[in-house]
CSV table of C-alpha atoms in Angstrom, one decimal:
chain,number,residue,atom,x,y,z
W,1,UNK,CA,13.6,-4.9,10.1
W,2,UNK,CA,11.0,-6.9,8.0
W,3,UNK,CA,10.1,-9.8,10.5
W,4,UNK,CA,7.4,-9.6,12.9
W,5,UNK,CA,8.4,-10.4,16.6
W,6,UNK,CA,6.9,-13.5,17.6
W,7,UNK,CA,2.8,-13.8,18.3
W,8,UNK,CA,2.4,-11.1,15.8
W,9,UNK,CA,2.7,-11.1,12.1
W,10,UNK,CA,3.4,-8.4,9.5
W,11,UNK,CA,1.4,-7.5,5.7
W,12,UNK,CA,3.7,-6.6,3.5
W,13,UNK,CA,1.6,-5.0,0.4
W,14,UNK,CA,3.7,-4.4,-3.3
W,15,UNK,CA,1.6,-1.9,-4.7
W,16,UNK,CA,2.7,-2.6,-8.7
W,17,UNK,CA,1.1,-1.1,-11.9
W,18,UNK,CA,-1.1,-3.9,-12.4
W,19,UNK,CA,-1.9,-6.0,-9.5
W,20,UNK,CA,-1.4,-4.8,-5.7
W,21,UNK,CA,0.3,-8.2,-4.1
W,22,UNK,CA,-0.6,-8.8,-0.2
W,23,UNK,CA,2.0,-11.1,1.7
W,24,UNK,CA,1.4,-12.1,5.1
W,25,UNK,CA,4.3,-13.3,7.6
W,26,UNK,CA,4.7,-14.9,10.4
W,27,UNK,CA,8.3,-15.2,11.8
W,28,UNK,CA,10.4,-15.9,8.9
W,29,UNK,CA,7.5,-17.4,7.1
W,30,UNK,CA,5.1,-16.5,4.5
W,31,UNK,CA,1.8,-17.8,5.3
W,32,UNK,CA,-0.6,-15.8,2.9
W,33,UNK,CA,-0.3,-14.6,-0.4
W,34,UNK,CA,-2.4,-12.5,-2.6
W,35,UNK,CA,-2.9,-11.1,-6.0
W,36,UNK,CA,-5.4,-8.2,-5.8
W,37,UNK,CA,-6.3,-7.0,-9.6
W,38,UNK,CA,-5.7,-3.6,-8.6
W,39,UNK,CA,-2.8,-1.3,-9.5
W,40,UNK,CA,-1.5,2.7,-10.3
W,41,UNK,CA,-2.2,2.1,-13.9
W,42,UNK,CA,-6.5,1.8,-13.3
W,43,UNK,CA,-5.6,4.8,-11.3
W,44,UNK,CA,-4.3,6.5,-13.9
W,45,UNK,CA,-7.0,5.6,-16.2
W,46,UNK,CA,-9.4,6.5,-13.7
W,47,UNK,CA,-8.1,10.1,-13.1
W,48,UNK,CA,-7.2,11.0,-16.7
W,49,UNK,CA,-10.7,10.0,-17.4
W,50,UNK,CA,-12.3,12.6,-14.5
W,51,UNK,CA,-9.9,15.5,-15.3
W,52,UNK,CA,-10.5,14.2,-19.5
W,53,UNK,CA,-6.9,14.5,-20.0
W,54,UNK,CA,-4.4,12.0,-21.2
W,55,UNK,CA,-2.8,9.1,-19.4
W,56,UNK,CA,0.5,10.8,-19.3
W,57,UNK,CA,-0.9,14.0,-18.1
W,58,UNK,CA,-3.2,12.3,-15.5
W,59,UNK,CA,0.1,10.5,-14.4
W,60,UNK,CA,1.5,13.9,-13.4
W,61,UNK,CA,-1.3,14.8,-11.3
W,62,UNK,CA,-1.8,11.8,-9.5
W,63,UNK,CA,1.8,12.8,-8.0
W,64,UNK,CA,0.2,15.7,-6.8
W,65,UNK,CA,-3.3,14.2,-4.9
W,66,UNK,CA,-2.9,14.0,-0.9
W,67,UNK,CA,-5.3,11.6,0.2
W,68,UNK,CA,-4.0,12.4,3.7
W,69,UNK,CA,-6.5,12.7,6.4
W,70,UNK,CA,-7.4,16.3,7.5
W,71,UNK,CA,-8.8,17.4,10.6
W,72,UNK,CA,-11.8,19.4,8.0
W,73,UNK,CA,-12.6,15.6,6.5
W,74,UNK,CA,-15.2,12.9,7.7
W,75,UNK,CA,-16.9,9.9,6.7
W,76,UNK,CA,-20.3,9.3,5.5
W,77,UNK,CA,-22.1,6.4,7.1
W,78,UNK,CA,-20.7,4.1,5.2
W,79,UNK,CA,-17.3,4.9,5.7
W,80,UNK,CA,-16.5,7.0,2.3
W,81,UNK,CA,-15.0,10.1,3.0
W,82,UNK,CA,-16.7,12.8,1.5
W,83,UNK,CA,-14.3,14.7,-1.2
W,84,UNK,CA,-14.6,18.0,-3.5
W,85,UNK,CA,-11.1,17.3,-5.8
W,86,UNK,CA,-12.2,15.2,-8.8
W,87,UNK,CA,-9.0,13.4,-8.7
W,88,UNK,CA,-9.3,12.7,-5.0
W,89,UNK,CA,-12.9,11.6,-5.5
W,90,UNK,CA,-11.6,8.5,-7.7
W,91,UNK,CA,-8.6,8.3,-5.9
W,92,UNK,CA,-10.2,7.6,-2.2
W,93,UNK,CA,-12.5,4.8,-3.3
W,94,UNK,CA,-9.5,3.0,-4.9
W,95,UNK,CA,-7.8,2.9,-1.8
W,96,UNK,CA,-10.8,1.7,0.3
W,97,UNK,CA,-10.8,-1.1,-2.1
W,98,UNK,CA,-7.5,-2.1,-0.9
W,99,UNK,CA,-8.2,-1.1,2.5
W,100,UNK,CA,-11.1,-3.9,2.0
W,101,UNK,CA,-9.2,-6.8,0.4
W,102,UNK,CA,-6.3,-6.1,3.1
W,103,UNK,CA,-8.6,-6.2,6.1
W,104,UNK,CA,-10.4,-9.9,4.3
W,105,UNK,CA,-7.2,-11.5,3.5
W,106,UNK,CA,-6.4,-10.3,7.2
W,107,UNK,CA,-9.5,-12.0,8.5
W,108,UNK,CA,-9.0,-15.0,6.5
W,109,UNK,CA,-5.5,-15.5,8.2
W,110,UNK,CA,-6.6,-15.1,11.8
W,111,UNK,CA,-9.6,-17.2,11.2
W,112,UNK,CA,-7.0,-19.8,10.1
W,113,UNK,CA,-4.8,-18.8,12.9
W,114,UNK,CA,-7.4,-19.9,15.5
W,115,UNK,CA,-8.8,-23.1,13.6
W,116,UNK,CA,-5.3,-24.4,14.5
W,117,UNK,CA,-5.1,-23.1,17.9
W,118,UNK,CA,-3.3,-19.9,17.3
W,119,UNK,CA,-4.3,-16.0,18.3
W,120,UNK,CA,-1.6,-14.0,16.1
W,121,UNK,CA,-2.5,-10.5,15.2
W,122,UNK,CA,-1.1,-8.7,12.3
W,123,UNK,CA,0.4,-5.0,13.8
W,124,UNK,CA,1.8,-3.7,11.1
W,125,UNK,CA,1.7,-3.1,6.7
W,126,UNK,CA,4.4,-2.2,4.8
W,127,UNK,CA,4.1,-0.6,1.5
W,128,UNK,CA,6.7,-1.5,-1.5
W,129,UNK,CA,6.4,-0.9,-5.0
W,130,UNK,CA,5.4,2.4,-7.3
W,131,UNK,CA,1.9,2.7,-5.6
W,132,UNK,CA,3.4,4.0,-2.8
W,133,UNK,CA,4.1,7.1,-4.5
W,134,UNK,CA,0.3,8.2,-3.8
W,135,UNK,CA,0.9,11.5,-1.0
W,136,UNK,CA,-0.8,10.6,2.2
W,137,UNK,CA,-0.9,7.1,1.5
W,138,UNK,CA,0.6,6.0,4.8
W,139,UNK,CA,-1.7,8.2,7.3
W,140,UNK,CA,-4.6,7.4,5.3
W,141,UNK,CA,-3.9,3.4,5.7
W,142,UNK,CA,-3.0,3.5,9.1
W,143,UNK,CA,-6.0,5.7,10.3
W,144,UNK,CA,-8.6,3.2,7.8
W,145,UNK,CA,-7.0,0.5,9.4
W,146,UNK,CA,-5.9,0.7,12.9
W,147,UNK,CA,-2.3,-1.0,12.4
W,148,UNK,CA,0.9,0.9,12.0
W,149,UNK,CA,2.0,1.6,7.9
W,150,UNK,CA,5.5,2.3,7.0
W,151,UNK,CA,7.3,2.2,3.5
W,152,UNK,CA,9.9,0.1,2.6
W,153,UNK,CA,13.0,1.8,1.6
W,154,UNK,CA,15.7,-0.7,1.1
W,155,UNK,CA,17.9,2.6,0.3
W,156,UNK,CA,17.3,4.3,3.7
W,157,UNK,CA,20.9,3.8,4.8
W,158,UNK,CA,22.5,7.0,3.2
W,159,UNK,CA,25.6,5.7,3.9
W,160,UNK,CA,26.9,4.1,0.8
W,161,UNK,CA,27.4,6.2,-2.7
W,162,UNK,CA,25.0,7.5,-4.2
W,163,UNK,CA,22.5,5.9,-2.0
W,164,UNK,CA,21.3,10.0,-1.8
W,165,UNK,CA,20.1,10.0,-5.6
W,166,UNK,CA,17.9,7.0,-4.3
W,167,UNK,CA,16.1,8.7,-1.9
W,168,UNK,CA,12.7,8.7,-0.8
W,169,UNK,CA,12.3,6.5,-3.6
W,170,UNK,CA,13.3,3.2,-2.3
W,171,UNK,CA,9.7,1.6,-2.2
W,172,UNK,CA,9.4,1.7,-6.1
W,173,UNK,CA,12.5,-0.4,-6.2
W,174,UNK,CA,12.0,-2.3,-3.7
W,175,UNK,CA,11.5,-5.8,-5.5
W,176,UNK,CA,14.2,-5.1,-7.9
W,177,UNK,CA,16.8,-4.6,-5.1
W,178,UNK,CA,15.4,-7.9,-3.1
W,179,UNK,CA,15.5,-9.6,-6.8
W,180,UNK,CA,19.3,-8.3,-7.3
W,181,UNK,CA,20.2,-9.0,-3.6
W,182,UNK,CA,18.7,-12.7,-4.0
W,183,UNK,CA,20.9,-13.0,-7.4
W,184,UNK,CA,23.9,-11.9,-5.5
W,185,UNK,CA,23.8,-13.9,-2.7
């Protein structure tokens, strides 16, 4: 389930392949929304340019970087953690850019929260979209950030057909099943 239970509110985060786009709700309500000029494809550019290998080829790789925290990794003072894999070394700072602009749009909303007399904290981030794809993405998030992550798979419920062929992949559809659900009802 989507909604947050009430006093809390929930960030829903569609990572695309040009923009990320940050959604904060509150009960059935949207109350913030964001468009973050950050997406897969400047990751892709990024890592085919460090590994010098084309778009297409860097594609395939990035499928294979784990940006999941390890026991063996740590922080530097600033908070950037320290990294040998080239790939990983772009990759990790393009997350903590996201980790940033979630964590302002998040203190933006409480601060407007208590200007009108409301303490609502936001518990949870749910990933959609293609961006999702990254491996580790979820651990990384929630340790960075302190809230609970989980992907959105609007195909989880193996139930019906061929929902089987669809899994584990739900996330990069899921604004194309919301759009065809929205159509259909």
């Amino acid at each position: 389930k989507l909604l947050p239970p009430p006093g809390q509110a929930v960030a829903v985060m569609n990572m695309g392949a040009t923009y990320t786009d940050l959604n904060i709700i509150v009960g059935d309500e949207v109350v913030v929304t964001r468009s973050i000029p950050i997406g897969g494809n400047a990751l892709t550019s990024s890592v085919a340019s460090v590994m010098n290998v084309p778009v297409e080829e860097a594609e395939q790789h990035k499928r294979h970087i784990d940006i999941a925290p390890t026991p063996t990794q740590h922080h530097d003072e600033f908070g950037v953690m320290a990294v040998a894999d080239p790939a990983k070394q772009v990759t990790v700072p393009f997350v903590d850019e996201l980790v940033r602009e979630l964590r302002r749009s998040v203190l933006y909303f409480q601060s407007q929260a208590a200007e009108a007399g409301m303490s609502v904290s936001v518990e949870q981030v749910v990933l959609a979209g293609g961006g999702t794809q990254l491996n580790g993405l979820p651990d990384y998030l929630q340790e960075r950030l302190g809230m609970d992550v989980v992907i959105l798979d609007p195909f989880a419920d193996q139930s019906r057909g061929n929902a089987g062929a669809w899994a584990g992949r739900g996330a990069e559809f899921a604004v194309a099943a919301g759009l065809a659900l929205k159509e259909y009802n």
